[in-house]
Every structure is written in C-alpha cells, then in structure tokens.
Amino acid sequence: TRGGAIAVSSRGQLRCEGSTIVTESSYARMDGGSIFAKNVRLENSSVQISYAWARNGGGLLADMLVARSSSLSISNAFAYGHGGATYSHKRLVLIDSRLRGRALDASQTLASKGGGIYAFHLELRNSSVEIDDAASGFDGSCIHAVRSMALRGSAVHLRGCRAKSQAALHVGGEVQMVNSSMTCHNSSAQSSGALHAEKVFLNSSTMKMTQIRSQVPPVALEVSVFKMEGSSALSLLGTGGHQGFSAIELSSAHENRSFDMSQDSSLVITDFFL
C-alpha cells in the first residue's frame, strides 16, 4: 500500500488551496506513511502529520512538492528507507512557506539517507526549514539533497542531528545561499558532522555550526569548493576533544579545490582542539 491516509494515483495530483490537512497514526507498507502523490501543490494551506511510518517518505512522498504561503509540520515520522519526514524524487520547493520537523528517523539500514528530508533538488524562497532531533543510517541526518540546495532570503535551522556516516546536511552537488542563514547545533556523525557538499557558495549569507562532533576528521565541514562574498560569515564552534582533527577539509575526486573569501567576509573556528 501507498499513502497511509491519502493516496493519489500516479496520474493525479493533490492540490490544496486555503485548506488544512491533519493526519495522525498512519502507516504505509510501501511509500508515503501519511500522504502519497506524484504531485503535491499547496497554496495558503496547512499540513500537519504526526506518528507516521513507511518505507520511503515516513510522513509524505511526492515526486514534486511545491508549497506557496503554506506550512508543513511533521513529527514522530519514520522511514525504513529514505526521508523520515518527506521524500521528493524530483523537487521540493518552498515559497513564502515553513516546514517544521521533529523526532524524525531514517536509520533502520546503513544505506538510509535523509532522516528528515530527502529530495533530489531542494529550493527555498523566502521560506524556512526547522528540523529538531533526526537520525539517518547513512548520510544527511536532517537533510539529504541528491543534487542541489538553493536558498534565497531563507533560513535553515538544524538541531540534534545524528548520522552514522556523514553530515546533518548532505548535498551531492551545490549549495547556493543568497541573503540566507543556516544554523546546525548539537549534531554528530562519523565525519563532517555538520555539512558535506561538493560546492558551497555564500552571498550575503551566514552559516553557524555549534557543538559539532565527529569520530574522524574533518569535524564540521567537507567540500571541494567553498566561496564567500558580500559580507558572508562562517562560524564553526566545536565541543573540544578533537586533537589532530581538522575542522574543515577540502576533498574531492577532482583536482580543483578552493576556499575563497572576499574582503568583507569572515571565518571563525574555535573549541575544536581543547
């Protein structure tokens, strides 16, 4: 079965305008513990999901999920595969919207990714994502974006993330932030406890990572290219006890590796090595 509460056929879509959906204690043997639809469109609407289970997309599975002026709240959701809260095979787009997740899990197998969000592309425009208490069996304990993550005028707050391999936020390609902010607090992984991505570009944006822990280096951040401009700032505050570990590591299968800061940007690293 797909969609423990709501299931839409593969040729249809779930469209909500000025509406509210509330589900509790739903289960799907396959995908979409509460909601399954290939295409979900929300406008001026609210979705609240609690206590949901599925193979992929513990709360919701949609190949394309677009929310405009809407809110999504997902708590106590579990996936045996990927995406404890949401799974989007194509895009998850938030426009003037908010997504909140709490007590999310995709750690059943060592291959499970995206304890909170699993998406091929993740895009936020004047929106926010808040995830508290999430775990994955592999990468991206809070968020796993397969290809890219783009923020414009938006905020991402991750707290209490636990990955058995890499990173609270794991992005297979590029992270682009413009006039945006990201925080990651009290998170742990085998390596790069906060962020792992191929490339990161900050423009008039901030990243703050606090109380980050890892078993092997780097402790906080692993990228191939990192670029800051337009008064951007990166702050890394560890927990101590990481003697001999690097906080940041530039690593890639490609030879082009760089860390670039414009004149008006700042980098602060503290409390990793005490």
Coordinates of C-alpha atoms in Angstrom, one line a residue:
T1 CA 0.0 0.0 0.0
R2 CA 1.0 3.6 -0.6
G3 CA -0.3 6.6 1.4
G4 CA -1.4 5.5 4.8
A5 CA -4.0 8.4 5.0
I6 CA -4.2 9.8 1.4
A7 CA -3.2 8.1 -1.8
V8 CA -3.4 9.7 -5.2
S9 CA -3.0 7.7 -8.4
S10 CA 0.2 8.2 -10.4
R11 CA -1.6 10.3 -13.0
G12 CA -3.3 12.6 -10.5
Q13 CA -2.2 15.4 -8.1
L14 CA -3.0 16.6 -4.6
R15 CA -3.9 20.3 -4.7
C16 CA -4.9 22.3 -1.6
E17 CA -5.9 25.9 -1.6
G18 CA -6.8 27.6 1.7
S19 CA -7.1 24.2 3.3
T20 CA -5.9 22.2 6.2
I21 CA -4.9 18.5 6.4
V22 CA -4.3 16.8 9.7
T23 CA -3.3 13.1 10.0
E24 CA -2.2 11.0 13.0
S25 CA -1.1 7.4 13.4
S26 CA -0.9 6.4 9.7
Y27 CA 1.2 3.6 8.1
A28 CA 2.0 2.6 4.5
R29 CA 3.7 -0.7 3.7
M30 CA 5.5 1.0 0.8
D31 CA 5.8 4.8 0.4
G32 CA 4.2 7.8 1.9
G33 CA 3.3 7.0 5.5
S34 CA 0.5 9.6 5.6
I35 CA 0.4 11.1 2.1
F36 CA 1.4 9.6 -1.3
A37 CA 1.0 11.6 -4.5
K38 CA 3.3 12.2 -7.5
N39 CA 2.5 15.9 -7.5
V40 CA 1.5 17.9 -4.4
R41 CA 0.7 21.6 -4.6
L42 CA -0.1 23.6 -1.5
E43 CA -1.3 27.3 -1.5
N44 CA -2.3 29.1 1.6
S45 CA -2.7 25.7 3.3
S46 CA -1.5 23.8 6.3
V47 CA -0.4 20.1 6.6
Q48 CA 0.1 18.5 10.0
I49 CA 1.4 14.9 10.2
S50 CA 2.2 13.0 13.3
Y51 CA 3.1 9.4 14.0
A52 CA 3.6 8.1 10.5
W53 CA 5.6 5.2 9.1
A54 CA 6.6 4.0 5.6
R55 CA 9.4 2.5 3.5
N56 CA 10.3 5.9 1.9
G57 CA 8.8 9.2 3.0
G58 CA 7.7 8.4 6.5
G59 CA 5.3 11.4 6.5
L60 CA 4.9 12.3 2.9
L61 CA 6.1 11.2 -0.5
A62 CA 5.7 13.3 -3.6
D63 CA 8.0 13.4 -6.7
M64 CA 7.2 17.1 -6.9
L65 CA 6.2 19.1 -3.8
V66 CA 5.6 22.8 -4.2
A67 CA 4.3 24.8 -1.2
R68 CA 3.4 28.5 -1.5
S69 CA 2.4 30.6 1.5
S70 CA 1.8 27.3 3.4
S71 CA 3.1 25.4 6.4
L72 CA 4.1 21.8 6.9
S73 CA 4.6 20.2 10.3
I74 CA 5.7 16.6 10.6
S75 CA 6.6 14.9 13.9
N76 CA 7.4 11.4 15.0
A77 CA 7.8 10.1 11.4
F78 CA 9.9 7.1 10.5
A79 CA 11.1 5.7 7.2
Y80 CA 12.7 2.2 6.7
G81 CA 14.5 3.6 3.6
H82 CA 14.9 7.3 2.9
G83 CA 13.2 10.5 4.1
G84 CA 11.9 10.2 7.6
A85 CA 9.6 13.2 7.1
T86 CA 9.4 13.8 3.3
Y87 CA 10.7 12.2 0.1
S88 CA 10.8 14.1 -3.2
H89 CA 12.2 12.2 -6.2
K90 CA 12.3 15.4 -8.2
R91 CA 11.9 18.8 -6.4
L92 CA 10.8 20.1 -3.0
V93 CA 10.1 23.9 -3.4
L94 CA 9.0 26.2 -0.6
I95 CA 7.9 29.7 -1.5
D96 CA 6.9 32.0 1.4
S97 CA 6.4 28.8 3.4
R98 CA 7.6 26.9 6.5
L99 CA 8.5 23.3 7.1
R100 CA 9.0 22.1 10.7
G101 CA 10.1 18.6 11.6
R102 CA 10.7 16.9 15.0
A103 CA 11.6 13.4 16.1
L104 CA 12.3 12.0 12.6
D105 CA 14.2 8.8 11.7
A106 CA 15.6 7.0 8.7
S107 CA 18.3 4.9 10.4
Q108 CA 16.9 1.4 10.0
T109 CA 19.6 0.4 7.5
L110 CA 23.2 1.6 6.9
A111 CA 22.1 2.9 3.5
S112 CA 19.2 5.1 4.7
K113 CA 19.6 8.8 3.9
G114 CA 17.7 11.9 4.9
G115 CA 16.5 11.4 8.4
G116 CA 14.3 14.5 7.9
I117 CA 14.1 15.5 4.2
Y118 CA 15.2 13.5 1.2
A119 CA 15.0 15.4 -2.1
F120 CA 16.7 15.4 -5.5
H121 CA 16.6 19.3 -5.6
L122 CA 15.7 21.4 -2.6
E123 CA 14.7 25.1 -3.1
L124 CA 13.7 27.7 -0.6
R125 CA 12.5 31.2 -1.5
N126 CA 11.7 33.4 1.5
S127 CA 11.0 30.3 3.5
S128 CA 12.3 28.4 6.5
V129 CA 13.1 24.8 7.4
E130 CA 13.4 23.7 11.0
I131 CA 14.4 20.2 12.0
D132 CA 14.9 19.0 15.6
D133 CA 16.0 15.5 16.6
A134 CA 16.6 13.5 13.4
A135 CA 18.7 10.5 12.5
S136 CA 19.9 8.6 9.4
G137 CA 21.6 5.3 8.9
F138 CA 24.0 6.8 6.3
D139 CA 24.2 10.5 5.1
G140 CA 22.2 13.6 5.9
S141 CA 20.7 13.0 9.3
C142 CA 18.5 16.1 8.8
I143 CA 18.6 16.8 5.1
H144 CA 19.9 14.8 2.1
A145 CA 19.7 16.7 -1.2
V146 CA 20.9 14.4 -4.0
R147 CA 21.8 17.1 -6.5
S148 CA 21.4 20.7 -5.2
M149 CA 20.1 23.0 -2.5
A150 CA 19.3 26.7 -3.2
L151 CA 18.2 29.3 -0.6
R152 CA 17.2 32.8 -1.3
G153 CA 16.0 35.0 1.6
S154 CA 15.5 31.9 3.6
A155 CA 16.6 30.2 6.8
V156 CA 17.5 26.6 7.7
H157 CA 17.9 25.5 11.4
L158 CA 19.0 22.0 12.2
R159 CA 19.4 20.7 15.8
G160 CA 20.1 17.3 17.3
C161 CA 21.1 15.5 14.1
R162 CA 22.8 12.1 14.2
A163 CA 24.3 10.5 11.1
K164 CA 26.1 7.1 11.1
S165 CA 28.2 8.3 8.2
Q166 CA 28.3 11.9 7.1
A167 CA 26.7 15.2 8.0
A168 CA 23.5 16.7 9.3
L169 CA 23.2 18.3 5.8
H170 CA 24.5 16.3 2.9
V171 CA 24.3 17.7 -0.7
G172 CA 25.6 15.7 -3.6
G173 CA 26.2 18.8 -5.7
E174 CA 26.0 22.6 -4.9
V175 CA 24.7 24.6 -2.0
Q176 CA 23.8 28.2 -3.0
M177 CA 22.7 30.7 -0.4
V178 CA 21.8 34.3 -1.1
N179 CA 20.6 36.6 1.7
S180 CA 20.1 33.5 3.8
S181 CA 21.1 31.9 7.0
M182 CA 21.9 28.3 8.2
T183 CA 22.5 27.0 11.7
C184 CA 23.4 23.5 12.8
H185 CA 23.6 22.8 16.6
N186 CA 24.4 19.7 18.7
S187 CA 25.0 17.3 15.7
S188 CA 27.2 14.3 15.2
A189 CA 28.4 11.9 12.5
Q190 CA 31.3 9.7 11.7
S191 CA 32.9 12.6 9.8
S192 CA 31.9 16.1 8.7
G193 CA 29.3 16.3 11.4
A194 CA 27.6 19.4 10.1
L195 CA 27.9 19.7 6.3
H196 CA 29.1 17.7 3.3
A197 CA 28.7 19.1 -0.2
E198 CA 30.6 19.3 -3.4
K199 CA 30.4 23.1 -3.7
V200 CA 29.1 25.9 -1.4
F201 CA 28.5 29.5 -2.4
L202 CA 27.5 32.1 0.1
N203 CA 26.4 35.6 -0.9
S204 CA 25.4 37.9 1.9
S205 CA 24.7 34.8 3.9
T206 CA 25.7 33.2 7.2
M207 CA 26.5 29.7 8.4
K208 CA 26.8 28.9 12.1
M209 CA 27.7 25.4 13.4
T210 CA 27.9 24.8 17.1
Q211 CA 28.6 21.7 19.3
I212 CA 29.6 19.6 16.3
R213 CA 31.2 16.2 16.9
S214 CA 32.7 13.5 14.7
Q215 CA 34.8 10.3 15.1
V216 CA 37.2 11.1 12.3
P217 CA 38.2 14.3 10.5
P218 CA 37.0 16.6 9.3
V219 CA 34.9 17.5 12.3
A220 CA 32.4 20.0 10.8
L221 CA 32.7 20.6 7.1
E222 CA 33.8 18.8 4.0
V223 CA 33.7 20.4 0.5
S224 CA 35.7 20.7 -2.7
V225 CA 34.9 24.4 -3.3
F226 CA 33.8 27.0 -0.7
K227 CA 33.2 30.6 -1.7
M228 CA 32.0 33.5 0.5
E229 CA 31.2 37.0 -0.7
G230 CA 29.0 40.0 0.1
S231 CA 29.7 40.2 3.9
S232 CA 29.1 36.4 4.4
A233 CA 30.2 34.7 7.6
L234 CA 31.1 31.1 8.6
S235 CA 31.4 30.2 12.3
L236 CA 32.4 26.7 13.5
L237 CA 32.3 26.1 17.2
G238 CA 33.2 22.5 18.3
T239 CA 33.0 20.6 21.6
G240 CA 36.7 20.1 22.2
G241 CA 38.5 16.8 22.3
H242 CA 39.3 16.7 18.6
Q243 CA 43.1 16.9 18.8
G244 CA 44.7 16.4 15.4
F245 CA 41.3 16.7 13.6
S246 CA 40.7 19.4 11.0
A247 CA 37.5 21.4 11.3
I248 CA 37.3 21.9 7.5
E249 CA 38.6 19.7 4.8
L250 CA 38.8 20.3 1.0
S251 CA 38.4 17.0 -0.6
S252 CA 37.1 15.8 -4.0
A253 CA 37.7 13.4 -6.7
H254 CA 38.5 16.4 -8.8
E255 CA 41.7 18.4 -8.6
N256 CA 40.0 21.8 -8.5
R257 CA 39.7 22.5 -4.7
S258 CA 39.5 26.0 -3.3
F259 CA 38.4 28.1 -0.3
D260 CA 37.7 31.7 -1.3
M261 CA 36.7 34.6 0.9
S262 CA 36.0 38.2 -0.3
Q263 CA 37.4 41.1 1.7
D264 CA 34.3 41.7 3.7
S265 CA 33.6 38.0 4.7
S266 CA 34.6 36.3 8.0
L267 CA 35.6 32.9 9.2
V268 CA 35.7 31.9 12.9
I269 CA 36.8 28.4 14.2
T270 CA 37.0 27.7 17.9
D271 CA 36.8 25.0 20.6
F272 CA 37.7 22.0 18.4
F273 CA 41.0 21.1 19.8
L274 CA 40.9 21.7 23.5

